[in-house]
XYZ file of C-alpha atoms in Angstrom:
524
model
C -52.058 46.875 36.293
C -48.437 48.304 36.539
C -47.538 45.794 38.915
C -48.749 43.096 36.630
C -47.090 44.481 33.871
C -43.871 44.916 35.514
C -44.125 41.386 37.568
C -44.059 39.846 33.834
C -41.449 42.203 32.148
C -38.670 41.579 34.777
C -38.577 37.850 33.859
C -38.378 38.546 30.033
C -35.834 40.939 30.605
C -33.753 37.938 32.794
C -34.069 35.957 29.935
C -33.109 37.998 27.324
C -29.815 38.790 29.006
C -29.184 35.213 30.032
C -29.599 34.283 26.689
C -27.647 37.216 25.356
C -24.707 36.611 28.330
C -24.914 32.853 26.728
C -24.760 33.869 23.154
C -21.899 36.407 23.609
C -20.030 33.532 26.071
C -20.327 31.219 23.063
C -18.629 33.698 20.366
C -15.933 34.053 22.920
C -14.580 30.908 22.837
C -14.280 31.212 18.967
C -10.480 31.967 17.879
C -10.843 34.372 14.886
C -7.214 33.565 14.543
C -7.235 30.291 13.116
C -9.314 28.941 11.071
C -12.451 27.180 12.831
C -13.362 24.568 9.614
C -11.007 22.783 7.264
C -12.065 23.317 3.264
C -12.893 19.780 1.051
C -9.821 20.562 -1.084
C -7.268 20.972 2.194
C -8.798 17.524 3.673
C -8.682 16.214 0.294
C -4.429 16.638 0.549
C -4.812 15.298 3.882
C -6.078 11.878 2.811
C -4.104 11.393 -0.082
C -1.125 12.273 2.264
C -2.342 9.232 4.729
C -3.460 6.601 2.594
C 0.461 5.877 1.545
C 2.205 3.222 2.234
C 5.508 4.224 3.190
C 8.502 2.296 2.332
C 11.388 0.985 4.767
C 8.904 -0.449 7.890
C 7.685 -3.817 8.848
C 5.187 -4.497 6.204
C 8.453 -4.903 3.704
C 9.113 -7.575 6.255
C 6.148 -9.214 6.598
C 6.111 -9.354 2.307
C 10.222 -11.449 2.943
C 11.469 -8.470 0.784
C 14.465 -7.617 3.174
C 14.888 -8.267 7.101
C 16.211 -6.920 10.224
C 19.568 -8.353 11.471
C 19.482 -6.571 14.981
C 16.524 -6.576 17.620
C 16.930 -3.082 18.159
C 15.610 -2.192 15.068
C 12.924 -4.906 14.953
C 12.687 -8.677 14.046
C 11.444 -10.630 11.184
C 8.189 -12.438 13.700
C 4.787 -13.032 12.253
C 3.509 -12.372 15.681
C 1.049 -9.798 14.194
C -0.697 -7.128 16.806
C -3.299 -4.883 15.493
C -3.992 -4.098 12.127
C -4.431 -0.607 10.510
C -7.247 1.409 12.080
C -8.233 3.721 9.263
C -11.114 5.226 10.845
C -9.941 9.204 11.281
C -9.005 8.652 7.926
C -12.697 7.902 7.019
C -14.184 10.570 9.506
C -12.224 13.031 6.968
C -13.827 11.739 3.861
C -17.523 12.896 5.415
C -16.094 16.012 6.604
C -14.714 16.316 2.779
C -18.091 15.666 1.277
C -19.274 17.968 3.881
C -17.200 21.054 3.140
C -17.953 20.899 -0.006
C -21.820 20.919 -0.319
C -21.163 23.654 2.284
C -19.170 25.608 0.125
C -22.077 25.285 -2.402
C -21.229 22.209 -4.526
C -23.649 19.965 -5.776
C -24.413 16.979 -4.562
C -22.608 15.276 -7.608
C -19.198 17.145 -7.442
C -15.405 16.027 -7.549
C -15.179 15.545 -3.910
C -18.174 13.438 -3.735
C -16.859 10.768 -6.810
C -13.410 10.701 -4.852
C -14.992 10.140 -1.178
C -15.918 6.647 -2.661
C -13.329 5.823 -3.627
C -11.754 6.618 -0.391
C -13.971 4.940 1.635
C -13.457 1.558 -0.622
C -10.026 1.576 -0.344
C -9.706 2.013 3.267
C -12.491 0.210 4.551
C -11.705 -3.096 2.275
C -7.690 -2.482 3.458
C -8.590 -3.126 6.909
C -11.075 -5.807 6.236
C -8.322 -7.438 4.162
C -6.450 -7.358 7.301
C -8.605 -8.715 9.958
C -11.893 -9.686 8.471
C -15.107 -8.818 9.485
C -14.836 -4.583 10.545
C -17.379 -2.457 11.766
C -18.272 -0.415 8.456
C -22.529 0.413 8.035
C -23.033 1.789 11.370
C -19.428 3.224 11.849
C -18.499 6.993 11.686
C -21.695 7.776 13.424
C -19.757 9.563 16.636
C -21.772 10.194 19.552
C -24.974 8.431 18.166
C -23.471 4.750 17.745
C -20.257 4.601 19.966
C -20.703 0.749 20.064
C -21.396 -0.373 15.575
C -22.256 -3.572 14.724
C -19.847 -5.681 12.505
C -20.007 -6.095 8.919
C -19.432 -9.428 7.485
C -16.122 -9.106 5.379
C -18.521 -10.482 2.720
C -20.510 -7.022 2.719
C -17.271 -5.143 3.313
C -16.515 -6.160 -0.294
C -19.411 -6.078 -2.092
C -20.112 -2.905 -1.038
C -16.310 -1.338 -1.970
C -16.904 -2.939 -4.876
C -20.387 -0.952 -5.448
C -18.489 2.401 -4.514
C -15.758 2.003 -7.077
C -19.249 1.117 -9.462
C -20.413 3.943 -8.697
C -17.341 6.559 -8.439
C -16.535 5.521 -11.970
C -20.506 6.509 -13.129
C -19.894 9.577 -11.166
C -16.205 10.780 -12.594
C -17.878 9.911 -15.761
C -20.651 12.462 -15.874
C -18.308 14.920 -14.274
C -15.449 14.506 -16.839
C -18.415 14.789 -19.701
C -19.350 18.160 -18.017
C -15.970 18.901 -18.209
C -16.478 20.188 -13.789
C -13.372 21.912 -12.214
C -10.082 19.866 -11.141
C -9.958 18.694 -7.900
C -8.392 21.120 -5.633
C -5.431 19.717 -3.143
C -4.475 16.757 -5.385
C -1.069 15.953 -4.986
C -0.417 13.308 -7.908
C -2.426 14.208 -10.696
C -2.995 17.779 -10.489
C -7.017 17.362 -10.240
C -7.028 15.571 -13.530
C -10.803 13.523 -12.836
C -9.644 11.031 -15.792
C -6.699 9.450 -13.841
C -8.676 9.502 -11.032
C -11.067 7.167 -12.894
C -8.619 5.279 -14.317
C -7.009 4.466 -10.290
C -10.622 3.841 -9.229
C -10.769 1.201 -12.050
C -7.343 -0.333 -11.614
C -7.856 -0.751 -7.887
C -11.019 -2.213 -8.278
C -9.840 -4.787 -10.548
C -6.985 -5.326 -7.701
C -9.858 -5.768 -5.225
C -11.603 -7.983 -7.406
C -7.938 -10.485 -8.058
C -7.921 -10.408 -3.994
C -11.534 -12.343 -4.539
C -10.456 -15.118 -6.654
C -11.366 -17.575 -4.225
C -15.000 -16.428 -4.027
C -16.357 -16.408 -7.174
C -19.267 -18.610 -6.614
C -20.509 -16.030 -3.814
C -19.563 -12.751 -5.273
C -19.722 -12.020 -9.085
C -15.544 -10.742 -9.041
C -15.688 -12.609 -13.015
C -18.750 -10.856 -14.174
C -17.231 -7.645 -13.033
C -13.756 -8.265 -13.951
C -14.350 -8.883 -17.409
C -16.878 -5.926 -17.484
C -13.939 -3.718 -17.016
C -11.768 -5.616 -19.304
C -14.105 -5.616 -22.273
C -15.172 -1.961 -22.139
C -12.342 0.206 -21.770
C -14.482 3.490 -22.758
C -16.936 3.026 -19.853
C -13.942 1.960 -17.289
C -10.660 3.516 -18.103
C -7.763 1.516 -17.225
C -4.369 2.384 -16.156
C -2.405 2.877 -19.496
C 1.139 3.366 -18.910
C 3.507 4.100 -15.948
C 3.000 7.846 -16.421
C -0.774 6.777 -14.819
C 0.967 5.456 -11.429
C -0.412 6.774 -8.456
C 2.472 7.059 -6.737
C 3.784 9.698 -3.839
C 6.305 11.692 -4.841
C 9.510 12.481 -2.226
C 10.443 16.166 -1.993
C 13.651 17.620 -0.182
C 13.471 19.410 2.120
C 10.308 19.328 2.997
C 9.563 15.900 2.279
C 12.187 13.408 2.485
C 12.276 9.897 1.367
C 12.154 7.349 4.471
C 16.261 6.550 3.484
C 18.693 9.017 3.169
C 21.828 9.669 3.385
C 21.696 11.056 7.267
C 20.479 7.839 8.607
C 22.536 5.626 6.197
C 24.967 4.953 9.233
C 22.183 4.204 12.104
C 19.951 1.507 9.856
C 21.678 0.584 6.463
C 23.623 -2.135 8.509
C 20.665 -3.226 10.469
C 19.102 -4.258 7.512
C 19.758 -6.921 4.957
C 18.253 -8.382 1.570
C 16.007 -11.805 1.787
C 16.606 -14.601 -0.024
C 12.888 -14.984 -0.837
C 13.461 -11.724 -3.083
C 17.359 -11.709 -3.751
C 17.046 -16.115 -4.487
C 14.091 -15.235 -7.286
C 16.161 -12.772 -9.175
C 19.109 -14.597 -9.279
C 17.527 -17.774 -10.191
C 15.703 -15.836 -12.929
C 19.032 -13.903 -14.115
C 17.125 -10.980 -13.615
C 18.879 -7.654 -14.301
C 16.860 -6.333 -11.930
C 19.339 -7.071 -8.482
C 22.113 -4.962 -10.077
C 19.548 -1.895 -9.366
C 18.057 -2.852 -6.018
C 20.849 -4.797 -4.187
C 24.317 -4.918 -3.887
C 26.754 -8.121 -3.867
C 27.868 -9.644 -0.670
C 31.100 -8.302 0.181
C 32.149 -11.363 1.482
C 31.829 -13.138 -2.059
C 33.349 -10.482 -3.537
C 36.305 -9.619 -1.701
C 37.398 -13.143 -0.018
C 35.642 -15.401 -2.405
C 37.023 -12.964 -5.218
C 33.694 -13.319 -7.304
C 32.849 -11.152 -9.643
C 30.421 -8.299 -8.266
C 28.700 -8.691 -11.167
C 28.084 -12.340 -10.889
C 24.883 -13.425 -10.033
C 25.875 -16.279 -7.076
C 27.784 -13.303 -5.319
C 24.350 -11.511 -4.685
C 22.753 -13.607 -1.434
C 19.982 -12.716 0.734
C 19.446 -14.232 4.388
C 16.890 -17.050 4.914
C 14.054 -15.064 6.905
C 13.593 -18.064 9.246
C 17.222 -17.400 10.579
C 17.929 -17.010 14.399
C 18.231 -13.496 14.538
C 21.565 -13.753 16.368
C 22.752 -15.985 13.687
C 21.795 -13.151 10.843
C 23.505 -10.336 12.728
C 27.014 -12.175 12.968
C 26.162 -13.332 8.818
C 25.491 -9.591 8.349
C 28.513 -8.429 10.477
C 30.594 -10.735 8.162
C 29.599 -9.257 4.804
C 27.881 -12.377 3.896
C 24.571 -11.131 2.617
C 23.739 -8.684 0.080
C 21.855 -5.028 1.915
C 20.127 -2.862 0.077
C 21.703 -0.495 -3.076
C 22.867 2.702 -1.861
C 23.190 4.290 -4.996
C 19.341 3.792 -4.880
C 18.022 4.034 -2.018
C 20.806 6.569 0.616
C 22.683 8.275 -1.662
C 19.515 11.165 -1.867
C 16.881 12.652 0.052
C 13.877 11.971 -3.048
C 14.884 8.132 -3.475
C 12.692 6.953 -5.518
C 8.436 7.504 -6.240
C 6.728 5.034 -3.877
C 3.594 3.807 -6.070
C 0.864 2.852 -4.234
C -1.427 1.603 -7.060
C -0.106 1.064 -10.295
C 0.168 0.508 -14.055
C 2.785 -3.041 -14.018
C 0.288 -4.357 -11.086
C -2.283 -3.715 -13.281
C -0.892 -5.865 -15.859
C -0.423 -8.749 -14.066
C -3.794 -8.501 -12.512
C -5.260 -8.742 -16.021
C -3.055 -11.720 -17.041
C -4.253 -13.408 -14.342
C -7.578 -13.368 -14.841
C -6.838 -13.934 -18.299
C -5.058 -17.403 -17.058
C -7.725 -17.925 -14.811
C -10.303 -17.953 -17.825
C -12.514 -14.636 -16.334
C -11.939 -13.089 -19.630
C -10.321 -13.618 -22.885
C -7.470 -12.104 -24.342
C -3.793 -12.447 -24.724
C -2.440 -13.083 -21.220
C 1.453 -13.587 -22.683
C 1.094 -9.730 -23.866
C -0.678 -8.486 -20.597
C 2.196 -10.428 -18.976
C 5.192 -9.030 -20.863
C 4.302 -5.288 -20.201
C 3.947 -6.022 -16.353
C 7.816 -6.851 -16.892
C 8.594 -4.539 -19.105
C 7.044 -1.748 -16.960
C 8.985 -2.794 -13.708
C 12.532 -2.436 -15.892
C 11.457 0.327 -17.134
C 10.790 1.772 -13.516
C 14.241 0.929 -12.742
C 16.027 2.210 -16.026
C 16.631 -1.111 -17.471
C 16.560 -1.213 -21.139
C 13.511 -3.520 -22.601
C 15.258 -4.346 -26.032
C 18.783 -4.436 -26.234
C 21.143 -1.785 -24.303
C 22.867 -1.415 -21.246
C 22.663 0.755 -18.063
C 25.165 1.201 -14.968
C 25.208 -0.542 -11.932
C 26.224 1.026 -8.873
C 27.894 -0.721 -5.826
C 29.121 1.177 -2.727
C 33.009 0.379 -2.114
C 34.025 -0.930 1.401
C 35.257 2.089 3.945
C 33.754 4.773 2.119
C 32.122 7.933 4.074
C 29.475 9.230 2.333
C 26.497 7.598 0.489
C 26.140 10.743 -1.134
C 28.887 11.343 -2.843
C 29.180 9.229 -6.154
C 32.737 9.007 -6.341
C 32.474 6.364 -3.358
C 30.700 3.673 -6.157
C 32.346 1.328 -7.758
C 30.214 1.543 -11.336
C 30.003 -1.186 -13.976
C 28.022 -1.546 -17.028
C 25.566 -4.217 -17.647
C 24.601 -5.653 -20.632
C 20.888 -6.664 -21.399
C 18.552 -8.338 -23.660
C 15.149 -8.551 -22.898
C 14.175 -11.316 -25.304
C 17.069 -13.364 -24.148
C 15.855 -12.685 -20.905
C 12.213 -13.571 -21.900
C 13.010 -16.972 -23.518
C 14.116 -18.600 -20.289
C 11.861 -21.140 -19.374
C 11.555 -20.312 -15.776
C 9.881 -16.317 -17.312
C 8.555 -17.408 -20.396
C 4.574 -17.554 -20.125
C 2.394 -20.739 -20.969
C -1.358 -20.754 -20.195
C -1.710 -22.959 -17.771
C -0.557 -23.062 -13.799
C 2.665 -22.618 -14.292
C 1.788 -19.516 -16.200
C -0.017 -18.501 -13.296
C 3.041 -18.861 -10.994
C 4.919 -16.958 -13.664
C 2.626 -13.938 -13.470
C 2.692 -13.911 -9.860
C 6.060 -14.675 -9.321
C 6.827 -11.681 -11.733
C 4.671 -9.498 -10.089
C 6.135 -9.766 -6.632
C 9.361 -8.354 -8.242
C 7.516 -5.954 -9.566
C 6.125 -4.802 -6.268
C 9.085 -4.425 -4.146
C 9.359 -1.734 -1.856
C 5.974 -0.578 -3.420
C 1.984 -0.976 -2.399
C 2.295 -2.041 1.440
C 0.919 -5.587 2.057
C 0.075 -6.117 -1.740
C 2.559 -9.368 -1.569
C 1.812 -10.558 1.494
C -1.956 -10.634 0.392
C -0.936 -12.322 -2.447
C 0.792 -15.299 -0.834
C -1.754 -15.481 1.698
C -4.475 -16.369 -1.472
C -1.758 -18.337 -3.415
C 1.099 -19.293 -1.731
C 3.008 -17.624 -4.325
C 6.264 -17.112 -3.887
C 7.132 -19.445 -1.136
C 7.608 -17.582 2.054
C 10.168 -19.908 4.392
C 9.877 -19.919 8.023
C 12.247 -20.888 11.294
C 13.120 -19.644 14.237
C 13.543 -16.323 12.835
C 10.084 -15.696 12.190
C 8.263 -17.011 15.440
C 4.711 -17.661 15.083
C 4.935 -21.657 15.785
C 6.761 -21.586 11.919
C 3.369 -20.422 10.702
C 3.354 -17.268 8.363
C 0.625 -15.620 10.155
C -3.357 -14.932 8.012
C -4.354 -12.016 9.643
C -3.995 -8.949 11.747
C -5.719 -8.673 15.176
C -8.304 -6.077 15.656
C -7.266 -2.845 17.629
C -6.839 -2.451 20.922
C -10.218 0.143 21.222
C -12.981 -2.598 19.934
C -11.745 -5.157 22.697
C -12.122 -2.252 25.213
C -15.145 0.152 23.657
C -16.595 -1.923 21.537
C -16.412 -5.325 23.419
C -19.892 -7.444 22.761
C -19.735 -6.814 19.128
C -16.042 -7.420 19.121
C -16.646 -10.788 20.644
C -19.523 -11.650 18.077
C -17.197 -11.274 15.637
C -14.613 -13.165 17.156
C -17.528 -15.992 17.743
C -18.734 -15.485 13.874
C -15.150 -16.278 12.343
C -12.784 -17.261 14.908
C -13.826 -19.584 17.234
C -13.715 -16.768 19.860
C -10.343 -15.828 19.605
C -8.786 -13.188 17.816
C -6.382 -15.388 16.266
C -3.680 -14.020 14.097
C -3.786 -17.960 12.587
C -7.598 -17.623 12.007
C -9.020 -18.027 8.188
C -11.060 -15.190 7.098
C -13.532 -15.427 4.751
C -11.807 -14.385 1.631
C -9.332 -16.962 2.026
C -11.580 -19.883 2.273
């Protein structure tokens, strides 16, 4: 009996300190020193860190704001590659909703309302980009490495069901009166200007649909927003912007006045953007541009004239646009503005003039009623205002950098001059007064890509892609066959990883072929 006894306790004893050896190997590899999970509020900063869009890089290209003169820095060519992949992005929005039911949240908490939002905005910003995107059976790691694609249809319905419901949610946390959110880096956790950027993206998103309105109910919900300003707050003035804020030194604007000398050259205005302002006598290109040198100083034209400000034809040789450039014969990018700190200026990423011209045009476009002309008039009036220009009567400074000077910095290097403005004057041109009819519509668009420069990534470019508003010109320059290219390809990963449902998608909406000409489904 003994020998029985022992015969069986010798094995539990084996196991017992091969599971203990296992347990204590396992604790091991744990560093105590660092911390082994990230808190909701931490990856919360994280996110709104990553969703900006940064100025100074090729999307301001690819909207004709301003252009590369020299290959070194890049080219003006609508030969798109890949589009954004924001899918670590989206891995940290579970992980944000995770940390916080694990730190004993609710289900319904602040984290929760803003993970919807997250996921609509990224997940309809790549679809806008290349069309149909893996998006129902994504994020699911090691037990789908190969998901399915979503039609670009679904994509948006369902973004548009998130923002739905992260308004509802925001709602009956802001009633509750539920603690800030924790890590936010624009509004301080205030829930109510969250809501209000859920509500003025979504009517964005729903704009971006204007040419599906028989298949998705964009009017319905537009004027739904519109009507009931209680149940959907709407942006209500600039101070509502989200916009990213640059810091020194920790956070520096993308220009400053350290890398003035290596790219401030390589860089020069377009005349998509510099030709609208001038034809519009619009106060505006004292504050964002600069005159030509060249028309200044051999043509002897005033700096302050409007013909001496000239931007390059995008389509240019690229050759051809450096030796323009080298000669002072196009207007670059203010100084004062934009080099001469380390903050520049706030970088909004969805915002309050948008929003008004968003509204007008559905106004025009007869999704809701109302007074498009006053909708119309505070999109302006908010973009001079973001730029210090007076909306009445009154007159600011404009700053030009003089020839030979050293510094960007220092302000005694600007040549400064005062200019004079009246905004009804400015109004009653026919060419920015509004009538309600298409040219109204071209008016409101035209107005709001001025009112998006430098600001909201591929905003523009989406919107001449639906519109053809303004004209984007084409040449040599910009490559592509003279085509302004519709989409971005996919990444490089779902041609390699994910290849059969890659190709099915490909098959679905492009003939096969992941063709940066290819129409996607919003655009047909």
């Amino acid at each position: 009996m003994k020998k029985i006894f022992k015969l069986y306790l010798l094995p539990a004893f084996m196991i017992l300190a091969v599971t203990s050896c296992k347990k204590s190997f396992q604790d091991l590899t744990v560093n105590t020193n660092v911390p082994n999970s990230v808190p909701a509020s931490l990856l919360f900063t994280g996110l709104l860190s990553s969703m900006v869009e940064m100025p100074d890089n090729s999307k301001e290209i690819y909207c004709q704001y301003y252009l590369y003169n020299y290959d070194y820095y890049g080219n003006n060519r609508y030969d798109f590659g890949s589009g954004d992949n924001y899918y670590t992005n989206l891995k940290n929005v579970l992980a944000m909703e995770d940390q916080a039911l694990k730190a004993g949240q609710p289900a319904l908490n602040q984290y929760s309302a803003i993970a919807k939002f997250f996921k609509a905005y990224f997940f309809s910003k790549m679809s806008m980009e290349e069309g149909d995107i893996p998006m129902t059976q994504a994020l699911q790691g090691l037990k789908n490495l190969t998901p399915a694609y979503d039609t670009q249809k679904a994509v948006m319905i369902q973004s548009l069901a998130w923002l739905e419901s992260a308004n509802s949610d925001l709602t009956t946390l802001i009633a509750a009166q539920s603690d800030p959110l924790k890590g936010d880096i624009y509004f301080g956790g205030d829930l109510l200007k969250w809501q209000q950027v859920v509500n003025t993206f979504r009517i964005r998103l729903l704009v971006q649909l204007s040419k599906k309105t028989a298949d998705i109910d964009v009017v319905a919900q537009f004027a739904a927003i519109v009507n009931n300003p209680t149940k959907y707050p709407l942006m209500a003035s600039a101070a509502d912007n989200l916009q990213y804020v640059f810091i020194s030194p920790s956070n520096y604007y993308p220009q400053t006045p350290d890398n003035f000398g290596q790219s401030g050259s390589r860089q020069n205005t377009s005349s998509t953007y510099i030709g609208m302002l001038t034809n519009l006598k619009d106060p505006r290109v004292y504050v964002t541009a600069e005159p030509a040198r060249y028309a200044v100083d051999t043509l002897k034209q005033s700096p302050t004239s409007f013909s001496s400000f000239i931007g390059a034809d995008p389509g240019l040789d690229l050759g051809v646009m450096y030796n323009n450039a080298g000669l002072q014969r196009y207007s670059f990018l203010n100084r004062k503005r934009y080099y001469s700190t380390y903050t520049g200026e706030p970088s909004i990423q969805v915002g309050y003039a948008e929003l008004m011209f968003n509204i007008a045009e559905g106004i025009n476009r007869g999704w809701v009623a109302g007074n498009a002309d006053s909708y119309y008039q505070k999109g302006i009036q908010a973009s001079f205002d973001y730029y210090g220009i007076p909306t009445t009567t009154g007159t600011f400074t404009a700053y030009f950098y003089r020839p030979g000077s050293k510094s960007t910095a220092d302000l005694s290097n600007y040549d400064t001059y005062p200019i004079t403005v009246n905004f009804a004057n400015y109004y009653a041109q026919p060419s920015v007064k509004y009538t309600p009819d298409a040219a109204g519509l071209n008016k409101i668009l035209q107005q709001k890509y001025l009112a998006l420069f430098r600001h909201s990534g591929l905003e523009s470019y989406f919107t001449y892609r639906r519109t053809g508003v303004p004209t984007f010109t084409t040449g040599p320059g910009t490559g592509n066959s003279g085509r302004i290219a519709s989409r971005f390809q996919y990444p490089q990963a779902e041609r390699t990883s994910n290849t059969d449902n890659y190709n099915k998608a490909l098959a679905s909406q492009f003939g096969g072929n992941d063709d940066i000409n290819g129409i996607m489904y919003i655009l047909k």
